[in-house]
Amino acid sequence: MSESVERIWINVNLATFDRSEAAPYGARLNQAIFVRGDQIVDIKAMEQLDNLPASAELIDGRGGWMTPGMIDAHTHLVFAGNRAREFELRLEGASYQQIAQEGGGILSTVKATRAATVDELVELAVPRLEALMREGVTSVEIKSGYGLNPEAELNMLRAARELGRRYPVRVSTSLLAAHAIPPEYKDDSDAYIDLICSEIIPAAAEEGLADAVDVFCETIAFSANQCERVFKAAKEHGLGIRAHVEQLSNQHGAALAARYDAWSVDHLEWLDEEGVEAMAKAGTVATLLPGAFYFLRETKLPPIELLRKHKVPMAVATDLNPGSSPLASLRLALNMACTFFRMTPEEVLAGVTRHGAMALGQGEELGQIRPGMKADLLLWDIESPAELAYQFGVNPIRQRIVGGEVANV
């Protein structure tokens, strides 16, 4: 082993989520993992260890389980305002339409977000981000989408980038200007799409604020033709593709996004087999959001069996947002995906590791424990990986490691 190895974790059981490992969870028992810089450079069984480099820091895992760092691949973590009162009103019998007519709904969040500075957006987001990190999140996707004009959309992305600079967490950003129709364009949504394509996307790309674009392809938001215009503009500027699709109806948005080699399509309750087949062909990830399913009391389940049949990778994420999924717990999202969607613990854990990385276009660097991958790792005091989906509210993390450095919150 090279003398340049800096850290070695010994006496650990690995849930590698490496596709080449045949065991459930890609498990390898009683192992040692070697890290140099921010990369995993080797893995060896404990009985094969000899001549360990004297300069390396030796960390005894004491038989704990190590997994890849958890990846929350769909959040709206940056926003201003609070919609708890709307939650009360709905439970008191008010309809979504009534709330919207009185200035509530997404436009209330837009109003508050537009009024906030970048620094204010950062400070408001800090407790949400720290909650995710405490449970083991090492990578998080953060969307815009509550600004709906050039200045506010870019400010949301600036805030997201600042969070990534301040905290030991990898932040991936998505420009979701096509989230809702802003009030000033309520009678001309095509003109707003023009603004997104001609001004907002170029500005975000030039400043390096966005890794991808996202759209809400739905009857209450934007048509497939409008979303396609956004995809074309994104491709012209070298940005990845993501999409909210098939949540409330089947607009065939998944198949459209797959034609543009989307990294992921999300929600998917109304997804049909044609869409699943298109995703399988393109290698597009299905990102499932049980928090929104729960909070909106939905009954239409995403087509898990079709996704399994066609071997479409399934990610799981919180969809943390103020309106439909105020959920800052990825561990709870794991349990919800098992309970509501009947996914297995192995499936949901793959969904926040290997498949979560793929949903962010980072599957070659993150989400697996194997040589050559980034050393984003979690060391847990658990007896089996299934515990991470079985129980929530108890935090068994011993170490949170980002880029080879221990970075507990």
Coordinates of N, CA, C and O in Angstrom, one line a residue, residues 143-284:
K143 N -33.0 23.6 -5.6 CA -33.6 24.2 -6.8 C -33.9 25.7 -6.5 O -34.2 26.1 -5.4
S144 N -34.0 26.5 -7.6 CA -34.7 27.7 -7.5 C -36.2 27.5 -7.8 O -36.6 26.4 -7.6
G145 N -36.9 28.5 -8.2 CA -38.3 28.2 -8.5 C -39.3 29.0 -7.7 O -40.5 28.9 -8.0
Y146 N -38.9 29.8 -6.7 CA -39.8 30.6 -6.0 C -39.5 32.1 -6.2 O -39.9 33.0 -5.5
G147 N -38.7 32.4 -7.2 CA -38.4 33.8 -7.6 C -39.2 34.2 -8.8 O -39.9 35.2 -8.8
L148 N -39.1 33.4 -9.9 CA -40.0 33.5 -11.1 C -39.7 34.9 -11.7 O -40.6 35.4 -12.5
N149 N -38.6 35.5 -11.5 CA -38.1 36.6 -12.3 C -36.5 36.5 -12.3 O -36.0 35.7 -11.5
P150 N -35.9 37.1 -13.2 CA -34.4 36.9 -13.3 C -33.6 37.2 -12.0 O -32.8 36.3 -11.6
E151 N -33.9 38.3 -11.4 CA -33.1 38.6 -10.2 C -33.3 37.6 -9.1 O -32.4 37.1 -8.4
A152 N -34.6 37.3 -8.8 CA -34.9 36.4 -7.6 C -34.5 35.0 -7.9 O -34.0 34.3 -7.0
E153 N -34.6 34.5 -9.1 CA -34.2 33.1 -9.5 C -32.7 33.0 -9.3 O -32.2 32.0 -8.7
L154 N -31.9 34.0 -9.8 CA -30.5 33.9 -9.7 C -30.1 34.1 -8.2 O -29.1 33.5 -7.8
N155 N -30.8 34.9 -7.4 CA -30.4 35.0 -6.0 C -30.6 33.7 -5.3 O -29.8 33.4 -4.4
M156 N -31.7 33.0 -5.6 CA -31.8 31.7 -5.0 C -30.7 30.8 -5.2 O -30.2 30.1 -4.3
L157 N -30.2 30.8 -6.5 CA -29.1 29.9 -6.8 C -27.8 30.4 -6.2 O -26.9 29.6 -5.8
R158 N -27.6 31.7 -6.1 CA -26.5 32.3 -5.4 C -26.5 31.8 -3.9 O -25.4 31.5 -3.3
A159 N -27.6 31.8 -3.3 CA -27.7 31.4 -1.9 C -27.4 29.9 -1.8 O -26.7 29.5 -0.9
A160 N -27.8 29.1 -2.8 CA -27.5 27.7 -2.7 C -26.0 27.5 -2.9 O -25.4 26.6 -2.1
R161 N -25.3 28.2 -3.8 CA -23.9 28.1 -3.9 C -23.2 28.5 -2.6 O -22.2 27.9 -2.2
E162 N -23.7 29.5 -2.0 CA -23.1 30.0 -0.7 C -23.1 28.9 0.4 O -22.2 28.8 1.1
L163 N -24.3 28.3 0.4 CA -24.4 27.2 1.4 C -23.3 26.1 1.2 O -22.7 25.6 2.1
G164 N -23.1 25.8 -0.1 CA -22.0 24.8 -0.4 C -20.6 25.3 0.0 O -19.8 24.5 0.3
R165 N -20.4 26.6 0.0 CA -19.1 27.1 0.4 C -19.0 27.1 1.9 O -17.9 26.9 2.4
R166 N -20.1 27.3 2.6 CA -20.0 27.5 4.1 C -20.0 26.1 4.8 O -19.4 26.0 5.9
Y167 N -20.5 25.1 4.2 CA -20.7 23.8 4.9 C -20.0 22.7 4.2 O -19.9 22.7 3.0
P168 N -19.6 21.6 5.0 CA -19.1 20.4 4.4 C -20.1 19.5 3.7 O -20.5 18.5 4.3
V169 N -20.7 20.0 2.6 CA -21.7 19.3 1.9 C -21.6 19.6 0.4 O -21.2 20.8 0.1
R170 N -21.8 18.7 -0.4 CA -21.8 19.0 -1.9 C -23.2 19.5 -2.3 O -24.2 18.8 -2.1
V171 N -23.2 20.6 -2.9 CA -24.5 21.2 -3.4 C -24.5 21.2 -4.9 O -23.6 21.7 -5.6
S172 N -25.6 20.6 -5.4 CA -25.9 20.6 -6.8 C -27.1 21.5 -7.0 O -28.1 21.4 -6.2
T173 N -27.1 22.3 -8.0 CA -28.1 23.3 -8.2 C -28.9 23.1 -9.5 O -28.4 22.7 -10.5
S174 N -30.2 23.3 -9.4 CA -31.1 23.2 -10.6 C -31.9 24.5 -10.7 O -32.5 25.0 -9.7
L175 N -31.9 25.1 -11.9 CA -32.7 26.3 -12.2 C -34.1 25.8 -12.6 O -34.4 25.3 -13.6
L176 N -35.0 26.1 -11.6 CA -36.4 25.7 -11.8 C -37.3 27.0 -12.1 O -38.3 27.2 -11.4
A177 N -36.9 27.8 -13.0 CA -37.7 29.0 -13.3 C -39.0 28.6 -13.8 O -40.0 29.3 -13.6
A178 N -39.1 27.5 -14.5 CA -40.4 27.0 -15.1 C -41.1 26.1 -14.0 O -41.4 25.0 -14.2
H179 N -41.3 26.7 -12.9 CA -42.0 26.1 -11.7 C -43.5 26.4 -11.7 O -44.3 25.6 -11.4
A180 N -43.7 27.7 -11.9 CA -45.1 28.2 -11.9 C -45.1 29.5 -12.8 O -44.1 30.0 -13.1
I181 N -46.3 29.9 -13.1 CA -46.5 31.1 -14.0 C -46.6 32.3 -13.0 O -47.4 32.4 -12.2
P182 N -45.6 33.2 -13.1 CA -45.6 34.4 -12.2 C -46.8 35.3 -12.5 O -47.4 35.3 -13.6
P183 N -47.3 36.0 -11.5 CA -48.5 36.8 -11.7 C -48.4 37.8 -12.8 O -49.4 38.0 -13.5
E184 N -47.3 38.3 -13.1 CA -47.1 39.3 -14.2 C -47.2 38.7 -15.6 O -47.3 39.4 -16.5
Y185 N -47.2 37.4 -15.6 CA -47.3 36.7 -16.9 C -48.5 35.7 -16.9 O -48.6 34.8 -17.7
K186 N -49.5 36.0 -16.0 CA -50.6 35.0 -15.9 C -51.4 34.8 -17.1 O -52.1 33.8 -17.3
D187 N -51.4 35.8 -18.0 CA -52.1 35.7 -19.3 C -51.3 35.4 -20.5 O -51.7 35.4 -21.6
D188 N -50.0 35.2 -20.2 CA -49.1 34.9 -21.4 C -47.9 34.1 -20.9 O -46.7 34.6 -20.8
S189 N -48.1 32.8 -20.6 CA -47.1 32.0 -20.1 C -46.0 31.7 -21.2 O -44.8 31.5 -20.8
D190 N -46.3 31.8 -22.5 CA -45.3 31.7 -23.5 C -44.2 32.8 -23.4 O -43.1 32.5 -23.6
A191 N -44.7 34.0 -23.1 CA -43.7 35.1 -22.9 C -42.8 34.8 -21.8 O -41.6 35.2 -21.8
Y192 N -43.3 34.2 -20.7 CA -42.4 33.9 -19.6 C -41.4 32.8 -20.0 O -40.3 32.9 -19.6
I193 N -41.8 31.8 -20.8 CA -40.9 30.8 -21.3 C -39.8 31.5 -22.1 O -38.6 31.2 -22.1
D194 N -40.2 32.5 -22.9 CA -39.3 33.3 -23.7 C -38.2 33.9 -22.8 O -37.0 33.9 -23.1
L195 N -38.7 34.5 -21.7 CA -37.8 35.1 -20.7 C -36.8 34.1 -20.1 O -35.6 34.3 -20.0
I196 N -37.3 32.9 -19.7 CA -36.5 31.9 -19.2 C -35.4 31.5 -20.2 O -34.2 31.4 -19.8
C197 N -35.8 31.2 -21.4 CA -34.8 30.7 -22.4 C -33.8 31.8 -22.9 O -32.7 31.5 -23.1
S198 N -34.3 33.0 -23.0 CA -33.4 34.1 -23.6 C -32.6 34.8 -22.5 O -31.6 35.4 -22.9
E199 N -33.1 34.8 -21.3 CA -32.4 35.7 -20.3 C -31.9 34.9 -19.0 O -30.8 34.9 -18.6
I200 N -32.9 34.1 -18.4 CA -32.5 33.5 -17.1 C -31.5 32.4 -17.3 O -30.5 32.3 -16.6
I201 N -31.8 31.5 -18.2 CA -30.8 30.4 -18.5 C -29.4 30.9 -18.9 O -28.4 30.5 -18.3
P202 N -29.3 31.8 -19.8 CA -28.0 32.3 -20.2 C -27.3 32.9 -19.0 O -26.1 32.7 -18.8
A203 N -28.0 33.7 -18.2 CA -27.4 34.4 -17.0 C -26.9 33.4 -16.0 O -25.8 33.5 -15.4
A204 N -27.7 32.3 -15.7 CA -27.3 31.3 -14.7 C -26.1 30.5 -15.2 O -25.2 30.2 -14.4
A205 N -26.1 30.2 -16.5 CA -25.0 29.5 -17.1 C -23.7 30.3 -17.0 O -22.6 29.8 -16.7
E206 N -23.8 31.6 -17.4 CA -22.6 32.4 -17.4 C -22.0 32.6 -16.1 O -20.8 32.6 -15.9
E207 N -22.8 32.7 -15.0 CA -22.3 32.9 -13.7 C -22.0 31.6 -13.0 O -21.5 31.6 -11.9
G208 N -22.2 30.5 -13.7 CA -21.9 29.2 -13.1 C -22.8 28.8 -11.9 O -22.4 28.1 -11.0
L209 N -24.1 29.3 -11.9 CA -25.0 29.1 -10.8 C -25.8 27.8 -10.9 O -26.3 27.3 -9.9
A210 N -25.9 27.2 -12.1 CA -26.8 26.1 -12.3 C -26.0 24.9 -12.9 O -25.3 25.1 -13.8
D211 N -26.3 23.7 -12.3 CA -25.8 22.5 -12.9 C -26.8 21.9 -13.9 O -26.4 21.2 -14.8
A212 N -28.1 22.2 -13.7 CA -29.1 21.7 -14.5 C -30.3 22.6 -14.5 O -30.4 23.6 -13.8
V213 N -31.2 22.4 -15.5 CA -32.5 23.0 -15.4 C -33.6 22.0 -15.0 O -33.4 20.8 -15.1
D214 N -34.7 22.5 -14.5 CA -35.8 21.7 -14.1 C -37.0 22.4 -14.6 O -37.0 23.6 -14.9
V215 N -38.1 21.6 -14.8 CA -39.4 22.2 -15.2 C -40.5 21.5 -14.5 O -40.3 20.3 -14.0
F216 N -41.7 22.1 -14.4 CA -42.9 21.5 -13.9 C -43.8 21.3 -15.1 O -44.5 22.2 -15.5
C217 N -43.8 20.1 -15.6 CA -44.7 19.8 -16.8 C -46.0 19.2 -16.3 O -46.1 18.1 -15.9
E218 N -47.0 20.1 -16.3 CA -48.3 19.7 -15.7 C -49.4 20.7 -16.2 O -49.1 21.8 -16.6
T219 N -50.6 20.2 -16.1 CA -51.7 21.1 -16.5 C -51.8 22.4 -15.8 O -52.2 23.4 -16.4
I220 N -51.4 22.4 -14.5 CA -51.4 23.7 -13.8 C -50.2 24.5 -13.9 O -50.0 25.5 -13.2
A221 N -49.2 24.0 -14.7 CA -47.9 24.7 -14.8 C -47.6 24.9 -16.3 O -48.2 25.8 -17.0
F222 N -46.8 24.1 -16.9 CA -46.3 24.3 -18.3 C -46.5 23.1 -19.1 O -46.4 21.9 -18.7
S223 N -46.8 23.3 -20.4 CA -47.1 22.3 -21.4 C -45.8 21.6 -21.8 O -44.7 22.1 -21.6
A224 N -46.0 20.4 -22.4 CA -44.8 19.7 -22.9 C -44.0 20.5 -23.9 O -42.8 20.5 -23.9
N225 N -44.7 21.2 -24.8 CA -44.1 22.1 -25.8 C -43.3 23.2 -25.1 O -42.1 23.5 -25.5
Q226 N -43.8 23.8 -24.1 CA -43.1 24.8 -23.4 C -41.9 24.3 -22.7 O -40.8 24.9 -22.7
C227 N -42.0 23.1 -22.1 CA -40.9 22.5 -21.4 C -39.8 22.1 -22.4 O -38.6 22.2 -22.1
E228 N -40.2 21.7 -23.5 CA -39.2 21.3 -24.5 C -38.3 22.5 -24.9 O -37.1 22.4 -25.2
R229 N -38.9 23.6 -25.0 CA -38.2 24.9 -25.3 C -37.1 25.1 -24.2 O -36.0 25.5 -24.5
V230 N -37.5 24.9 -23.0 CA -36.5 25.1 -21.9 C -35.4 24.0 -22.0 O -34.2 24.4 -21.8
F231 N -35.8 22.8 -22.3 CA -34.7 21.8 -22.5 C -33.7 22.1 -23.6 O -32.5 22.0 -23.4
K232 N -34.2 22.6 -24.7 CA -33.4 23.0 -25.8 C -32.4 24.1 -25.4 O -31.2 24.1 -25.7
A233 N -32.9 25.1 -24.7 CA -32.1 26.2 -24.2 C -31.0 25.7 -23.2 O -29.9 26.2 -23.3
A234 N -31.4 24.8 -22.4 CA -30.5 24.2 -21.4 C -29.4 23.5 -22.1 O -28.2 23.6 -21.7
K235 N -29.7 22.7 -23.1 CA -28.7 21.9 -23.8 C -27.7 22.9 -24.5 O -26.5 22.6 -24.5
E236 N -28.2 24.0 -25.0 CA -27.4 25.0 -25.7 C -26.3 25.6 -24.8 O -25.3 26.0 -25.2
H237 N -26.7 25.6 -23.5 CA -25.8 26.2 -22.5 C -25.1 25.1 -21.6 O -24.5 25.5 -20.6
G238 N -25.1 23.9 -22.1 CA -24.4 22.8 -21.4 C -24.9 22.4 -20.0 O -24.1 21.9 -19.2
L239 N -26.2 22.6 -19.8 CA -26.8 22.3 -18.5 C -27.5 20.9 -18.6 O -28.0 20.5 -19.6
G240 N -27.5 20.2 -17.5 CA -28.3 18.9 -17.4 C -29.8 19.2 -17.4 O -30.2 20.3 -17.2
I241 N -30.5 18.1 -17.5 CA -32.0 18.1 -17.6 C -32.6 17.4 -16.4 O -32.2 16.2 -16.2
R242 N -33.5 18.0 -15.7 CA -34.4 17.3 -14.7 C -35.8 17.8 -14.9 O -36.0 18.8 -15.6
A243 N -36.8 17.1 -14.4 CA -38.2 17.5 -14.6 C -39.1 16.9 -13.5 O -39.0 15.8 -13.1
H244 N -40.0 17.8 -13.1 CA -41.2 17.4 -12.3 C -42.3 16.9 -13.3 O -42.8 17.7 -14.1
V245 N -42.6 15.6 -13.3 CA -43.5 15.1 -14.3 C -44.5 14.1 -13.7 O -44.2 13.5 -12.7
E246 N -45.6 14.0 -14.4 CA -46.6 12.9 -14.1 C -47.0 12.9 -12.6 O -47.2 11.8 -12.0
Q247 N -47.0 14.0 -11.9 CA -47.4 14.1 -10.5 C -49.0 14.1 -10.4 O -49.5 13.3 -9.6
L248 N -49.6 14.9 -11.2 CA -51.1 15.0 -11.0 C -51.8 14.5 -12.2 O -53.0 14.3 -12.1
S249 N -51.2 14.3 -13.4 CA -51.8 13.8 -14.6 C -50.6 13.3 -15.5 O -49.5 13.6 -15.2
N250 N -51.0 12.6 -16.5 CA -50.0 12.1 -17.5 C -49.9 13.0 -18.7 O -50.7 13.0 -19.6
Q251 N -48.9 13.9 -18.6 CA -48.6 14.8 -19.7 C -47.4 14.3 -20.6 O -47.0 15.0 -21.5
H252 N -47.0 13.0 -20.4 CA -45.9 12.4 -21.1 C -44.6 13.2 -21.0 O -43.8 13.2 -21.9
G253 N -44.5 13.8 -19.9 CA -43.3 14.6 -19.6 C -42.0 13.8 -19.4 O -40.9 14.2 -19.8
A254 N -42.2 12.6 -18.9 CA -41.1 11.7 -18.6 C -40.4 11.3 -19.9 O -39.2 11.3 -20.1
A255 N -41.3 10.9 -20.9 CA -40.7 10.4 -22.2 C -40.1 11.6 -22.9 O -39.0 11.5 -23.5
L256 N -40.7 12.8 -22.8 CA -40.0 14.0 -23.4 C -38.7 14.3 -22.8 O -37.7 14.5 -23.5
A257 N -38.6 14.3 -21.4 CA -37.3 14.5 -20.8 C -36.3 13.5 -21.1 O -35.1 13.8 -21.3
A258 N -36.7 12.2 -21.2 CA -35.8 11.1 -21.6 C -35.2 11.4 -23.0 O -34.0 11.0 -23.2
R259 N -36.0 11.9 -23.9 CA -35.5 12.2 -25.2 C -34.3 13.2 -25.2 O -33.5 13.3 -26.1
Y260 N -34.3 14.0 -24.1 CA -33.2 15.0 -23.9 C -32.2 14.5 -22.9 O -31.4 15.3 -22.4
D261 N -32.2 13.1 -22.7 CA -31.2 12.5 -21.8 C -31.2 13.1 -20.4 O -30.2 13.4 -19.8
A262 N -32.4 13.2 -19.9 CA -32.6 13.8 -18.6 C -31.8 12.9 -17.5 O -31.8 11.7 -17.6
W263 N -31.2 13.6 -16.6 CA -30.6 12.8 -15.4 C -31.7 12.2 -14.6 O -31.6 11.0 -14.2
S264 N -32.8 12.9 -14.4 CA -33.9 12.3 -13.6 C -35.2 13.0 -13.9 O -35.2 14.1 -14.4
V265 N -36.3 12.2 -13.7 CA -37.6 12.7 -13.7 C -38.3 12.4 -12.4 O -38.0 11.3 -11.9
D266 N -39.1 13.3 -11.9 CA -39.4 13.2 -10.4 C -40.9 13.2 -10.2 O -41.7 13.9 -11.0
H267 N -41.4 12.6 -9.1 CA -42.8 12.4 -8.7 C -43.3 11.2 -9.3 O -43.4 10.1 -8.7
L268 N -43.9 11.2 -10.5 CA -44.2 10.0 -11.4 C -45.4 9.2 -11.0 O -45.6 8.1 -11.5
E269 N -46.3 9.7 -10.2 CA -47.5 8.9 -9.8 C -48.3 8.5 -11.0 O -48.9 7.4 -11.0
W270 N -48.4 9.3 -12.1 CA -49.2 9.0 -13.3 C -48.4 8.5 -14.4 O -48.8 8.4 -15.6
L271 N -47.1 8.0 -14.2 CA -46.3 7.6 -15.2 C -46.8 6.3 -15.9 O -47.2 5.4 -15.1
D272 N -46.8 6.2 -17.2 CA -47.2 5.0 -17.9 C -46.0 4.2 -18.4 O -44.9 4.6 -18.3
E273 N -46.3 3.0 -19.0 CA -45.2 2.1 -19.4 C -44.4 2.7 -20.6 O -43.2 2.5 -20.6
E274 N -45.1 3.4 -21.4 CA -44.3 4.1 -22.5 C -43.3 5.0 -21.9 O -42.1 5.1 -22.4
G275 N -43.6 5.8 -20.9 CA -42.7 6.7 -20.3 C -41.6 5.9 -19.6 O -40.4 6.3 -19.6
V276 N -41.9 4.8 -18.9 CA -40.9 4.0 -18.2 C -39.9 3.4 -19.3 O -38.7 3.4 -19.0
E277 N -40.4 2.9 -20.4 CA -39.5 2.4 -21.4 C -38.6 3.5 -22.0 O -37.4 3.2 -22.2
A278 N -39.1 4.7 -22.1 CA -38.2 5.8 -22.6 C -37.2 6.1 -21.6 O -36.0 6.3 -21.9
M279 N -37.5 6.1 -20.3 CA -36.5 6.3 -19.3 C -35.5 5.2 -19.2 O -34.3 5.5 -19.1
A280 N -35.9 4.0 -19.4 CA -34.9 2.8 -19.4 C -34.0 3.0 -20.5 O -32.7 2.7 -20.3
K281 N -34.4 3.3 -21.7 CA -33.6 3.5 -22.8 C -32.6 4.6 -22.7 O -31.4 4.5 -23.1
A282 N -33.0 5.7 -22.0 CA -32.1 6.8 -21.9 C -31.2 6.8 -20.6 O -30.3 7.6 -20.5
G283 N -31.5 5.8 -19.7 CA -30.8 5.8 -18.5 C -31.2 6.8 -17.5 O -30.4 7.2 -16.6
T284 N -32.4 7.3 -17.6 CA -32.9 8.4 -16.7 C -33.4 7.8 -15.4 O -34.1 6.7 -15.4

